[in-house]
């Protein structure tokens, strides 16, 4: 193994262990500096480990597609990560806080694609992605950085599969029946509004994420099998997830729900 490969494998192992034990890593001490390409290689290996343990890929997620998110985390480059069924929570389902380090929630617009799309296929166009879109929905993403203090730079968050931890989606709506360019977004926790924004905060329009999905997916050789979900990225800053009900409402599109529960409550 080259030194480069060893660094990628080390980062992957430590992030995998951190996620599985809900114990953050302290990258300020002895952490290999990865290039962005190496970070995506580490992410791919991390996802591979999950797939080898029996999880299935169910979609992709984009990150840092809004000013609010970029400002909150101090990163101004769009990123992509992978969603598995191990992260998928049914609408209204529970998220066990005991399995997470320091989870946050954020409102998402979710896309569902109805046809297999091989993003590596050079002939594939943004219009093909748009044509394959068969559902849009309000969503909630739970992010949980495996780095202490929820603090990272671009390669670190990429290697950490873009902090992906859990997500849920509300009822799917026919994309031809709704204009999603400028809808009010509200994130409520325990009945109180915790963040507010507009779908326009997502690159001006959530559909403007599709060219980025294609270019990043092409570069990384990702595929979007029929039925895949893609999260377009949060329109607002993320807020801590505590025990209690979380609701994301996208006016004119729908709602998504989940409940944060303390570990003991899930076991009982
Ligand atoms: C990285 C994930 C960013 C989004 O919607 O922008 C993201 C993070 O903030 O930890 O999911
Ligand atoms: Mg997100």
Coordinates of N, CA and C in Angstrom, one line a residue, residues 89 94-101 103 241 259-267:
X89 N -35.1 7.0 7.9 CA -36.0 6.9 9.0 C -37.4 7.1 8.3
X94 N -38.4 7.6 14.7 CA -37.6 8.0 15.8 C -36.1 7.9 15.5
X95 N -35.4 8.8 16.0 CA -33.9 8.9 15.9 C -33.3 8.8 17.3
X96 N -32.5 7.7 17.5 CA -32.0 7.5 18.8 C -30.7 8.4 19.0
X97 N -30.9 9.3 19.9 CA -29.8 10.3 20.2 C -28.5 9.6 20.7
X98 N -28.8 8.4 21.4 CA -27.6 7.7 22.0 C -26.7 7.1 21.0
X99 N -27.1 7.0 19.7 CA -26.2 6.4 18.7 C -25.4 7.5 18.0
X100 N -25.6 8.8 18.4 CA -25.1 9.9 17.6 C -24.2 10.7 18.5
X101 N -23.2 11.5 17.9 CA -22.3 12.2 18.7 C -22.9 13.6 19.2
X103 N -25.8 15.4 17.2 CA -26.6 15.6 16.0 C -27.3 16.9 15.8
X241 N -30.2 18.7 17.4 CA -31.3 17.8 17.6 C -31.3 17.3 19.0
X259 N -38.8 12.2 15.4 CA -38.7 12.5 16.8 C -37.4 12.0 17.3
X260 N -36.7 12.9 18.0 CA -35.4 12.6 18.7 C -35.8 11.9 20.0
X261 N -35.2 10.8 20.3 CA -35.4 10.1 21.6 C -34.1 9.7 22.2
X262 N -34.1 9.7 23.5 CA -33.0 9.3 24.3 C -32.8 7.8 24.2
X263 N -31.6 7.3 24.2 CA -31.3 5.9 24.0 C -32.2 5.0 24.8
X264 N -32.4 5.3 26.1 CA -33.2 4.4 27.0 C -34.7 4.3 26.5
X265 N -35.2 5.3 25.9 CA -36.6 5.3 25.4 C -36.8 4.3 24.3
X266 N -35.7 4.2 23.4 CA -35.8 3.3 22.3 C -35.8 1.9 22.8
X267 N -34.9 1.6 23.7 CA -34.7 0.3 24.2 C -36.0 -0.2 25.0

